[in-house]
Short mmCIF file of C-alpha atoms in Angstrom, two decimals:
data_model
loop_
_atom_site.label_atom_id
_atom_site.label_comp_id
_atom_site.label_asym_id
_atom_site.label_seq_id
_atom_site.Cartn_x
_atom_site.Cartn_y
_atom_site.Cartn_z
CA UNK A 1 2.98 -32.04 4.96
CA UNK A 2 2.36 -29.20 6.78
CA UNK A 3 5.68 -29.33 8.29
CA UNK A 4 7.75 -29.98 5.58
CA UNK A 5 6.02 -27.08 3.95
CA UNK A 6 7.15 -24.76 6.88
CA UNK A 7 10.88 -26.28 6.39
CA UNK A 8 11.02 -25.20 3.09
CA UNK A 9 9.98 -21.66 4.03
CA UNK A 10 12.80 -21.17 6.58
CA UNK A 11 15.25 -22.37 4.58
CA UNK A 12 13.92 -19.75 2.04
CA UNK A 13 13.78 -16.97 4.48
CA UNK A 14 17.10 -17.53 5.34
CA UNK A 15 18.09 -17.24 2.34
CA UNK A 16 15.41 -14.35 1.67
CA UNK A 17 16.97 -12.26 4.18
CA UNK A 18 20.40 -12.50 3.37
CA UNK A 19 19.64 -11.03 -0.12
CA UNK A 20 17.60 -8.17 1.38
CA UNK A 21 20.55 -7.70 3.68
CA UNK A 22 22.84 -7.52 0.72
CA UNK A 23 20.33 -4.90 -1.43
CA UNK A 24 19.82 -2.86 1.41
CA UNK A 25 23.48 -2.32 2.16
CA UNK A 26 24.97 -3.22 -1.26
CA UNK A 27 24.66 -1.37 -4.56
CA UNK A 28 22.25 -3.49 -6.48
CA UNK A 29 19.81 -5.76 -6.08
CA UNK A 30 21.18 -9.32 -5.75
CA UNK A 31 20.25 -11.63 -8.39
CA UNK A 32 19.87 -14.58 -6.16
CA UNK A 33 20.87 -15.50 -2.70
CA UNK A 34 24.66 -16.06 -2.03
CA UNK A 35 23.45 -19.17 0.39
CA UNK A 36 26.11 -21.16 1.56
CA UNK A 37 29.13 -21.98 -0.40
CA UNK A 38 28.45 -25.16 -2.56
CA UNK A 39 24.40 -24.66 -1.86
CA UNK A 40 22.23 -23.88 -4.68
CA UNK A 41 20.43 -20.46 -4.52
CA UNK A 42 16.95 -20.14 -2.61
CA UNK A 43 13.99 -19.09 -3.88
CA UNK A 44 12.81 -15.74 -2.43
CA UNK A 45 9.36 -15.72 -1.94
CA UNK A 46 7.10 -13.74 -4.26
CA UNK A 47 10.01 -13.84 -6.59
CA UNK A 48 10.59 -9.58 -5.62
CA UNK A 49 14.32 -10.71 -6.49
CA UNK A 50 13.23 -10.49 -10.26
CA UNK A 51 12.14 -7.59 -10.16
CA UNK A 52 12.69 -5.34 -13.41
CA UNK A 53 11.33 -2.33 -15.49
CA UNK A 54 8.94 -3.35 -17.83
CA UNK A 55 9.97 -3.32 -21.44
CA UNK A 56 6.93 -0.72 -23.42
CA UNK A 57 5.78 -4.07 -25.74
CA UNK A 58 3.52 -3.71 -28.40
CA UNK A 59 2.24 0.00 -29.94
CA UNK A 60 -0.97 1.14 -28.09
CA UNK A 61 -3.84 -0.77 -28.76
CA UNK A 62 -7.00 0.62 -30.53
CA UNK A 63 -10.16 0.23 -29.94
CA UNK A 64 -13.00 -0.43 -32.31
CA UNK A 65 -13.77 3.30 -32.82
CA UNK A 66 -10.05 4.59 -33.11
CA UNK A 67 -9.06 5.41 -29.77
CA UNK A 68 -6.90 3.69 -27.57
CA UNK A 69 -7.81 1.12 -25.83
CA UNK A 70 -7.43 1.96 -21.79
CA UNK A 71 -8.59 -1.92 -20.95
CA UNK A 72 -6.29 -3.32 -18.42
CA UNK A 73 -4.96 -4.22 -14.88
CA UNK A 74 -2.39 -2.22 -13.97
CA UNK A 75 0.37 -1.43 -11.19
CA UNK A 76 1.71 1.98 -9.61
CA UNK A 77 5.33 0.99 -10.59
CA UNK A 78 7.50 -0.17 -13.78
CA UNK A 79 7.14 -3.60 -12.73
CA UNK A 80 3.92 -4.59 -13.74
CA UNK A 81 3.28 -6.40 -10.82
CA UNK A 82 2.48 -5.58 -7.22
CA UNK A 83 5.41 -4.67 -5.28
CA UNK A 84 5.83 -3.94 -1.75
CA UNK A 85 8.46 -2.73 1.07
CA UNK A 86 9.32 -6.11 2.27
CA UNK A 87 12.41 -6.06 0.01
CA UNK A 88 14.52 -3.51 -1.09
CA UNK A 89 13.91 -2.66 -5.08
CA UNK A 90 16.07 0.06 -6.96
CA UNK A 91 13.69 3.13 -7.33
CA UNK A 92 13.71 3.36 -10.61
CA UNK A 93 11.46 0.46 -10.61
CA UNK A 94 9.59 1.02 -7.83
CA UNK A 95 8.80 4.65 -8.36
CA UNK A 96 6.32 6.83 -10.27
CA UNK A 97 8.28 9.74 -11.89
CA UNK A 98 11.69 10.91 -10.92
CA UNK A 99 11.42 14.03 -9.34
CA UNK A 100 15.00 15.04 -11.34
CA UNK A 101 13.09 14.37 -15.00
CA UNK A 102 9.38 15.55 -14.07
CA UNK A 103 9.38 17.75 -10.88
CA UNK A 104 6.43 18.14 -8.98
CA UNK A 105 5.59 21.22 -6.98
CA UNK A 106 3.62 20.24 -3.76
CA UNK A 107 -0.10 21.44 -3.34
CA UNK A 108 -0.02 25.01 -2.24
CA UNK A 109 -2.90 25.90 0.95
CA UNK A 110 -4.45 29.15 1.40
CA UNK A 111 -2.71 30.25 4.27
CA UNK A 112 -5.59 31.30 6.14
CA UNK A 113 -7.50 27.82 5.98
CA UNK A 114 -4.24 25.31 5.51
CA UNK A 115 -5.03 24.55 9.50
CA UNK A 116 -8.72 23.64 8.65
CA UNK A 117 -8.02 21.69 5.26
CA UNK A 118 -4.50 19.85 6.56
CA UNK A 119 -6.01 17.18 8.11
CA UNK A 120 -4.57 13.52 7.76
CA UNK A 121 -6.45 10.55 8.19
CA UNK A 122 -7.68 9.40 11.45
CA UNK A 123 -5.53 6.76 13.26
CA UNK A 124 -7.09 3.55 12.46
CA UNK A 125 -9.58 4.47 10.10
CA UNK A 126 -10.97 3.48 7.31
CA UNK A 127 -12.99 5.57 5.03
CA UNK A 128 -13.93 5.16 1.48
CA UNK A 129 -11.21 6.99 -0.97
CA UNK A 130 -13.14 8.92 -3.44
CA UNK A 131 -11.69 11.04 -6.19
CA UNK A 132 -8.65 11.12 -7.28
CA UNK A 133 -7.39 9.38 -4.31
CA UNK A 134 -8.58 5.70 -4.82
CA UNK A 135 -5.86 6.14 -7.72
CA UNK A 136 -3.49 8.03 -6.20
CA UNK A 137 -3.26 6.67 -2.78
CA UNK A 138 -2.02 3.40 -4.64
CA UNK A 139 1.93 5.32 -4.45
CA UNK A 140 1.59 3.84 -0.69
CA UNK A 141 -1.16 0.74 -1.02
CA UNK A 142 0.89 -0.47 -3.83
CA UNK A 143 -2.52 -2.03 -5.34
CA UNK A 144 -3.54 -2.18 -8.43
CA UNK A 145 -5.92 -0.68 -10.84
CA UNK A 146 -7.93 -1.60 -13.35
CA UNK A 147 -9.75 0.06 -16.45
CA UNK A 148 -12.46 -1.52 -18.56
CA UNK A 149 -13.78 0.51 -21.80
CA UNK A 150 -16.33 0.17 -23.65
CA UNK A 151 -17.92 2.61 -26.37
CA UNK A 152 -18.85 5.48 -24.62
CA UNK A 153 -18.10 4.03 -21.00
CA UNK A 154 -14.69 3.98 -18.62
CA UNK A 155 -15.00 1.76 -15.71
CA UNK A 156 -12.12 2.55 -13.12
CA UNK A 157 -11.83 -0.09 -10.27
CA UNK A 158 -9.36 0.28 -7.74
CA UNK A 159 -8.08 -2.51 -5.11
CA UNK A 160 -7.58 -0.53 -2.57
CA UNK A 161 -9.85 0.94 -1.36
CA UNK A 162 -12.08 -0.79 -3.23
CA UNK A 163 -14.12 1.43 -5.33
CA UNK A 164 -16.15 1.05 -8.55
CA UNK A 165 -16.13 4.52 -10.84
CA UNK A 166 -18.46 4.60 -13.77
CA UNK A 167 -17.66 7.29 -16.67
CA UNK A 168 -19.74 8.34 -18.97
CA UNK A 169 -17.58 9.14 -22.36
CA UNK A 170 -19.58 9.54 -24.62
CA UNK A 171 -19.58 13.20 -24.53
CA UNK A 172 -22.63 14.23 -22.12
CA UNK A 173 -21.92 17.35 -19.82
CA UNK A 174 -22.24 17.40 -15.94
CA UNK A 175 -25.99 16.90 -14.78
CA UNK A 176 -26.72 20.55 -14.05
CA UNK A 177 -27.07 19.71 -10.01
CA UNK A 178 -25.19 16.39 -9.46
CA UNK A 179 -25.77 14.64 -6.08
CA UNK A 180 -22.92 14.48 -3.61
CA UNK A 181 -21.32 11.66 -3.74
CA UNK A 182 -17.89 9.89 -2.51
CA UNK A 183 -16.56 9.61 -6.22
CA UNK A 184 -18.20 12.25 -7.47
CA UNK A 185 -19.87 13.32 -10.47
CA UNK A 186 -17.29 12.00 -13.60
CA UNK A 187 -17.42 12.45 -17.34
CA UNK A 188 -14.85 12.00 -19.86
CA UNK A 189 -14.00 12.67 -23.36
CA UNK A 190 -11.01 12.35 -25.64
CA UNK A 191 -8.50 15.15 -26.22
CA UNK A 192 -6.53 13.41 -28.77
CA UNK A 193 -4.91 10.19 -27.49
CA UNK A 194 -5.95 10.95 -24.09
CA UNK A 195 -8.49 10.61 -22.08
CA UNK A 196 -9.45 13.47 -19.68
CA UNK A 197 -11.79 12.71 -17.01
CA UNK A 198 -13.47 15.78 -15.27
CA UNK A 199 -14.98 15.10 -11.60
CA UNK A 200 -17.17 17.41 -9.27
CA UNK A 201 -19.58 17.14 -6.78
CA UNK A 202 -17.00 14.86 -4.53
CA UNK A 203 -18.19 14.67 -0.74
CA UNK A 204 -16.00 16.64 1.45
CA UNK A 205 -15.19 14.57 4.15
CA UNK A 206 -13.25 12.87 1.73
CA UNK A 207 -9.67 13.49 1.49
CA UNK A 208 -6.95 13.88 -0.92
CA UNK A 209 -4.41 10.90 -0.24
CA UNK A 210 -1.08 11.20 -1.92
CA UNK A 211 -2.17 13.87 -4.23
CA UNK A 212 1.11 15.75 -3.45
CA UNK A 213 3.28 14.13 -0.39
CA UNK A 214 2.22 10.63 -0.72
CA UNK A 215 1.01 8.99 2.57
CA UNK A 216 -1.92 9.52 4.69
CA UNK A 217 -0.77 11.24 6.95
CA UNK A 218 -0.62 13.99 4.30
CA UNK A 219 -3.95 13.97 3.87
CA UNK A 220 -6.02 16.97 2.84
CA UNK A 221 -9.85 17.87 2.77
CA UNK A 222 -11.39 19.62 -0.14
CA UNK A 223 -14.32 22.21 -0.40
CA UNK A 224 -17.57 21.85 -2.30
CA UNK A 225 -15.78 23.70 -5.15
CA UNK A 226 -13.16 21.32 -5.86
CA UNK A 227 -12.90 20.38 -9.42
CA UNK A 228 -10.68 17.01 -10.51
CA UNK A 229 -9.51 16.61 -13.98
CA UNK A 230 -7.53 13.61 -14.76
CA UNK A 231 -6.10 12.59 -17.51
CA UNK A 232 -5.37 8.90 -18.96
CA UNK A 233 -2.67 7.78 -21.97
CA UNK A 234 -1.82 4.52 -22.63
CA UNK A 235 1.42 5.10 -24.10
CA UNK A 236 2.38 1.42 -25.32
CA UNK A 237 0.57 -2.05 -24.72
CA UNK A 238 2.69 -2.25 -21.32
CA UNK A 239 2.73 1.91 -19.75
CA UNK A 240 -0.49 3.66 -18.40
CA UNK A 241 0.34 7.21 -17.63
CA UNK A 242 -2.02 9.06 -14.89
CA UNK A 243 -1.75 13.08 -14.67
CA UNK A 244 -4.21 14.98 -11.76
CA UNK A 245 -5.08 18.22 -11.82
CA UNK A 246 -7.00 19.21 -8.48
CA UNK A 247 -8.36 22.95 -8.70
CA UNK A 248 -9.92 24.11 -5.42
CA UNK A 249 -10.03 27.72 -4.66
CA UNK A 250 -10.85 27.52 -1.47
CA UNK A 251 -8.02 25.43 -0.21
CA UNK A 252 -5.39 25.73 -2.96
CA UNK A 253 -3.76 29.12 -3.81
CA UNK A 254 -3.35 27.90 -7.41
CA UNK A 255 -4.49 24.39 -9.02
CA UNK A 256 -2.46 21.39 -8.20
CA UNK A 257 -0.99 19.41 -10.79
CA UNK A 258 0.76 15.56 -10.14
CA UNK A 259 3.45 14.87 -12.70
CA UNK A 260 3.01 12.22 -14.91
CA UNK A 261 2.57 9.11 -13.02
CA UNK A 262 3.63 5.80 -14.32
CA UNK A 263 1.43 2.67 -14.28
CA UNK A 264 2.34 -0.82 -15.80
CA UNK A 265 -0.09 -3.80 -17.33
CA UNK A 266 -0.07 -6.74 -15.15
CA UNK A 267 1.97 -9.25 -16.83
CA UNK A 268 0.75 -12.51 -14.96
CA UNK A 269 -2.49 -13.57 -16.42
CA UNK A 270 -3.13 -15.27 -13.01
CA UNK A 271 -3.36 -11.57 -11.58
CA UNK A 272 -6.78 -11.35 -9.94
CA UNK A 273 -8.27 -9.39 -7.82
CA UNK A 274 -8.37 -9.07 -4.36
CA UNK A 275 -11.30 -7.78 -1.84
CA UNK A 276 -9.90 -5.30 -0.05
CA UNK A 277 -12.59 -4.07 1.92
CA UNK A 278 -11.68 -2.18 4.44
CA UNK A 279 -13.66 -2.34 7.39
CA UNK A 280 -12.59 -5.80 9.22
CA UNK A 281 -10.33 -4.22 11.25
CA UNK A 282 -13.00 -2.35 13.02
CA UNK A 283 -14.03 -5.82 14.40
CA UNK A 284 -10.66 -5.18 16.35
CA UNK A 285 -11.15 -2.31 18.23
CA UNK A 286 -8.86 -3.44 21.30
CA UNK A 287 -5.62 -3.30 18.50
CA UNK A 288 -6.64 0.39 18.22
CA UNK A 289 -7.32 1.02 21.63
CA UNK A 290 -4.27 -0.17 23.14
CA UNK A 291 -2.73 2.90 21.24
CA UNK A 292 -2.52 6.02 23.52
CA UNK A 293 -3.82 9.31 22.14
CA UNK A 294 -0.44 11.35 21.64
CA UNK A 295 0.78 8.97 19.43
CA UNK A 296 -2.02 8.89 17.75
CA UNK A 297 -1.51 12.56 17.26
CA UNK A 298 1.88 12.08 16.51
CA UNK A 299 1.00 10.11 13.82
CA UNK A 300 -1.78 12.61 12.23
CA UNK A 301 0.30 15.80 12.65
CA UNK A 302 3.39 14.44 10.91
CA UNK A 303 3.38 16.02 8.31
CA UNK A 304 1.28 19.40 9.31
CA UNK B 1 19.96 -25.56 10.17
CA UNK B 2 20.53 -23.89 13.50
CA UNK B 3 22.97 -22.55 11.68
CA UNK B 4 20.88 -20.87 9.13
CA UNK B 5 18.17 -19.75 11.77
CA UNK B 6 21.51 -17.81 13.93
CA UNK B 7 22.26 -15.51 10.65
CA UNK B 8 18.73 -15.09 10.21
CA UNK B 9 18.19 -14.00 13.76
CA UNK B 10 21.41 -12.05 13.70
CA UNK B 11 20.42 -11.12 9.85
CA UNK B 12 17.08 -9.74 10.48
CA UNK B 13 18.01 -7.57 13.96
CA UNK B 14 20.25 -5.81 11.29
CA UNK B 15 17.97 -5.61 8.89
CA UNK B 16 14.97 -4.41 11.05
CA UNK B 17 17.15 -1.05 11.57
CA UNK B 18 17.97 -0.73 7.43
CA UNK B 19 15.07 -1.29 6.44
CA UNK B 20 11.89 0.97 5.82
CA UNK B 21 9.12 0.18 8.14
CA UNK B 22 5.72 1.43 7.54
CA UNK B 23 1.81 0.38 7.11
CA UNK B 24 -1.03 1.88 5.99
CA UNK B 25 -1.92 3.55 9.25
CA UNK B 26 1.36 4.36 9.81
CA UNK B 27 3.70 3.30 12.73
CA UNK B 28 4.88 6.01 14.37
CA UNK B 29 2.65 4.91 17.31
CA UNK B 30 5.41 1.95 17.62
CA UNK B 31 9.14 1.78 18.37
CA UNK B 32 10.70 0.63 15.40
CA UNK B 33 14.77 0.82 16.55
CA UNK B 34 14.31 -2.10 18.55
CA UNK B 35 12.65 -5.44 18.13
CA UNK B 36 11.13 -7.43 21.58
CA UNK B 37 11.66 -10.71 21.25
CA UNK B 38 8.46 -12.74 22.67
CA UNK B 39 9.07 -16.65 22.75
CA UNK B 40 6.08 -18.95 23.94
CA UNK B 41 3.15 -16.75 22.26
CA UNK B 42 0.05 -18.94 22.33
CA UNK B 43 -1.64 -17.38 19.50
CA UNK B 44 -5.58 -16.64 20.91
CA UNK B 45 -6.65 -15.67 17.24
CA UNK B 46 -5.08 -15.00 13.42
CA UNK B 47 -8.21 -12.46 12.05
CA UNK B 48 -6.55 -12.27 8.05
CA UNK B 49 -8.04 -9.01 7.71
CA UNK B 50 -7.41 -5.73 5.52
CA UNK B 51 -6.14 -3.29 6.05
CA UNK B 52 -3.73 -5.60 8.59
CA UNK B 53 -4.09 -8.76 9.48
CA UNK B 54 -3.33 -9.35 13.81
CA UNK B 55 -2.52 -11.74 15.71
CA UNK B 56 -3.61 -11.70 19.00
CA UNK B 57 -1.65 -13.77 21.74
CA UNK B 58 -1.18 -14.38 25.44
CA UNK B 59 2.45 -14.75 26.62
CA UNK B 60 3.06 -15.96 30.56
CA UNK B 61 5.60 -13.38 32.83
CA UNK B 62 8.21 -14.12 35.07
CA UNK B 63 5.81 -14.45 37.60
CA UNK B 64 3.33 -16.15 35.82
CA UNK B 65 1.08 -13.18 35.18
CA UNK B 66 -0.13 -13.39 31.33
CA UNK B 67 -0.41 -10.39 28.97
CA UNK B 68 -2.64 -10.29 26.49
CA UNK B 69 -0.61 -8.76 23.10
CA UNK B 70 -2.20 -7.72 19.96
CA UNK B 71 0.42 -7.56 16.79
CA UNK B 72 -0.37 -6.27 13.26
CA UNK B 73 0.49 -7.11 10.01
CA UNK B 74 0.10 -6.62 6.38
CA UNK B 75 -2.80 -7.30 4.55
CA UNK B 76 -4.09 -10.51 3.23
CA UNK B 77 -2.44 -9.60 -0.37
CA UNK B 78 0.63 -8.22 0.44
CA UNK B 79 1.28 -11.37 2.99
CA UNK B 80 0.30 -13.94 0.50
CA UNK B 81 3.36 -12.96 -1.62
CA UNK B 82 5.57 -14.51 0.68
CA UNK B 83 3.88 -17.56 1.44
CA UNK B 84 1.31 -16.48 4.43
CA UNK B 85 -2.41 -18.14 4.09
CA UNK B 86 -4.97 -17.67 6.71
CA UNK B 87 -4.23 -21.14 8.12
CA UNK B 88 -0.24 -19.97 8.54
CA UNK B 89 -1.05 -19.71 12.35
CA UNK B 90 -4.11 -20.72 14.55
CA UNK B 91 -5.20 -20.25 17.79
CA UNK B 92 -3.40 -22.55 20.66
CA UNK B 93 0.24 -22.71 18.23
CA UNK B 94 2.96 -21.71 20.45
CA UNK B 95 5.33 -19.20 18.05
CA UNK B 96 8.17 -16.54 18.62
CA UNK B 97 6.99 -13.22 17.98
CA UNK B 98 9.29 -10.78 16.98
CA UNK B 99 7.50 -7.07 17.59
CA UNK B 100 7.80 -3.50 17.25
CA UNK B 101 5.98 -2.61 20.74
CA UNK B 102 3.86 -0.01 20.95
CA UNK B 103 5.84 3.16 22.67
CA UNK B 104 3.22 3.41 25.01
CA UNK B 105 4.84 0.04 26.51
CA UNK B 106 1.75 -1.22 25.85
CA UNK B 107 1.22 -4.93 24.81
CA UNK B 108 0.82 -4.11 21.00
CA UNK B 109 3.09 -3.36 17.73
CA UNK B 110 4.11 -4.30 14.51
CA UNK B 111 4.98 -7.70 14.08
CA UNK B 112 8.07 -7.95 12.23
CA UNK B 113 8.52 -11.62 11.65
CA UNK B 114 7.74 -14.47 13.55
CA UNK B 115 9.28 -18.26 14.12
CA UNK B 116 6.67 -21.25 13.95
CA UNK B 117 6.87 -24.09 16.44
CA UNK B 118 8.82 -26.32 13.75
CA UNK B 119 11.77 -23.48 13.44
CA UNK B 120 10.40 -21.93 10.34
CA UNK B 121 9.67 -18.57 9.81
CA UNK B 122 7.00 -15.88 8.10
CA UNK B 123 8.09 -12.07 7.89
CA UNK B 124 5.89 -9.36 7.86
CA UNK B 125 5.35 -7.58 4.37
CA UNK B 126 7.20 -4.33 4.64
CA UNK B 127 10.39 -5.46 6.69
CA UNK B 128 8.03 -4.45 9.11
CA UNK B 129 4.49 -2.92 7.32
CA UNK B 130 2.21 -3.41 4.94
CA UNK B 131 2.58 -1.86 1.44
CA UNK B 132 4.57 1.34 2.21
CA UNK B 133 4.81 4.46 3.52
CA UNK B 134 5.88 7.83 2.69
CA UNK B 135 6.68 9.25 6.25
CA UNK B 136 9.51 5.72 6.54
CA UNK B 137 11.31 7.05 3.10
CA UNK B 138 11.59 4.37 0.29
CA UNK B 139 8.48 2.44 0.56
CA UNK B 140 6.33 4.70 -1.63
CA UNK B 141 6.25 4.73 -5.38
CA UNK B 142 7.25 8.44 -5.76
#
């Protein structure tokens, strides 16, 4: 069984990389593998050959008191699904914003402490994400996200890293001396049809992942005065948009600001989650070892 | 069917230059222009792990030395999309590895896809990495 099971598959990947041969060096995304003449198409696994932007569906949904309802599981693309690199997907789909329609200007260091802030994620490493970038660092992970509201609550839980953020909306300030924490201190309230979440107290080792060049090797630390407003509209049943704002004036010469990022409702009820914890890997140290130092650096200065 | 598996050798030795290649640490550390082709891998262990999954394996040299490799891969979710489960391979299954080395030369990379004992084969989740990166162009969602 086992065998016949691992036929099928190579007959699929034949066929699987045939049509990522054809997207990658063709002008569209093939429909379904050419195969062999007078052979019925193969099935590419995790169907990414059906790939398509989302339609908006229904009007936003309300909840109980009026405002929208954020509830749902949803995906850093327009495909409402997970995605992923192993097969070429037009950009349009696979993308956030398009940099030609909503431009956005990179974060902008103090010159004097860009060296000391610039810092990208240690080779190998995996540290909790914190705020904003257990959302943001999604562009890359590709995982998805998922927002449960109640009256006067927002629960944001991300897949990757996994993380569990409680807000308060229900209109209650900043405790006056929050502790420290690794998502920091959030509240929320409505400003219209949006919700605007406003973080401090965020623990500085953590970094800002993909909040301006996506990747981790893009990394950036924050100071104890960084302030993270982010804002949340659920602009038909199907679209999430996501909007950062990172203010810092100790790293930033002026206050960063994402464009609006697109995020799509899961459209397979059998989406679940998946642990993602990220700290297995450490049980491998020899993978990590066998690594030499300067390419380790390589990798963390790329983008200095 | 030897047939098939020559255009997907030949298919995916093109394809390993076209496409983007990139993981969530990264992989600059490994040489991704060139794919080493390692046949009679005894896999030693499968850990289906996040951030990567690895397989570890021993393959015998000319002269009968053995190196011990160590080859990533995607994560549990990104590899279950195309039909990986944590029993796909098991310690003592003799496979072809195909790798991006390391370019320290030493005995660990990127796994780009790999060929079971019955012929059939698993590819890595990013054409090489795991979800995407930035720094490889394409990958990300921006």
């Amino acid at each position: 069984m086992r065998g016949m099971k691992r036929r099928l598959r190579c007959l699929g990947s034949a066929g699987i990389v045939m049509v990522g041969l054809s997207a990658t060096l063709g002008p569209a995304l093939a429909q379904n593998s050419p195969g062999q003449a007078g052979k019925p198409p193969v099935k590419i696994a995790g169907d990414f050959d059906k790939v398509k932007i989302l339609p908006p569906g229904a009007p936003t949904p309300r909840a109980t008191d009026g405002h929208p309802d954020l509830t749902g599981r949803y995906y850093p693309n327009h495909a409402g699904r997970m995605l992923q690199g192993a097969y070429p997907i037009d950009r349009s789909i696979t993308r956030q914003y398009d940099p030609k329609l909503t431009p956005q200007e990179n974060p902008v260091f103090r010159p004097d402490v860009a060296k000391k802030y610039k810092e990208a994620t240690p080779y190998g490493s995996c540290p909790p994400g914190g705020t904003p970038t257990s959302i943001t660092t999604q562009a890359t992970e590709h995982g998805p996200m998922e927002l449960i509201q109640k009256p006067g609550r927002l629960w944001i839980l991300s897949e990757f890293p996994q993380t569990i953020r409680m807000v308060p909306t229900d209109g209650r300030p900043h405790p006056k001396d929050p502790d420290v924490t690794f998502n920091g201190d959030s509240v929320g309230h409505w400003d219209g049809d949006t919700l605007v979440v406003d973080t401090i107290a965020i623990d500085e080792r953590m970094r800002n992942i993909s909040v301006g060049i996506p990747g981790d090797a893009a990394a950036w630390l924050h100071s104890d005065k960084e302030h993270v407003i982010e804002r949340f509209t659920r602009t038909s049943t199907n679209y999430l948009i996501y909007q950062v704002t990172v203010e810092d004036p100790v790293v930033l010469v002026k206050p960063f600001t994402s464009a609006p990022l697109t995020w799509t409702l899961a459209q397979d009820p059998n989406d679940v989650w998946t642990e993602y914890i990220c700290s297995e890997n450490n049980e491998e140290p020899d993978v990590y070892k066998k690594i030499d130092q300067k390419t380790k650096d390589e990798y963390e200065n790329g983008n200095k | 069917m030897k047939t098939n598996l020559v255009l997907f050798f030949s298919l995916a030795g093109i394809l390993a230059i076209c496409s983007p290649v990139s993981a969530h640490h990264g992989n600059v550390a490994y040489d991704e222009s060139k794919e080493v082709v390692l046949k009679g891998a005894t896999v030693t262990k499968f850990a289906w792990a996040n951030p990567h999954s690895i397989i570890t394996f021993d393959v015998k040299g000319d002269k009968g030395n053995v190196a011990h490799w160590a080859g990533e891969l995607g994560s549990p979710s990104a590899l279950s999309l195309l039909g990986w489960t944590k029993a796909s391979v098991q310690p003592g299954d003799v496979i072809t590895i195909y790798i991006h080395q390391s370019k320290t030369g030493n005995p660990v990379g990127r796994i780009a896809h790999i060929a079971l004992a019955d012929g059939s084969e698993l590819k890595d989740s990013s054409g090489g990495g795991d979800r995407g990166d930035y720094k490889r162009g394409g990958a990300s969602n921006y």
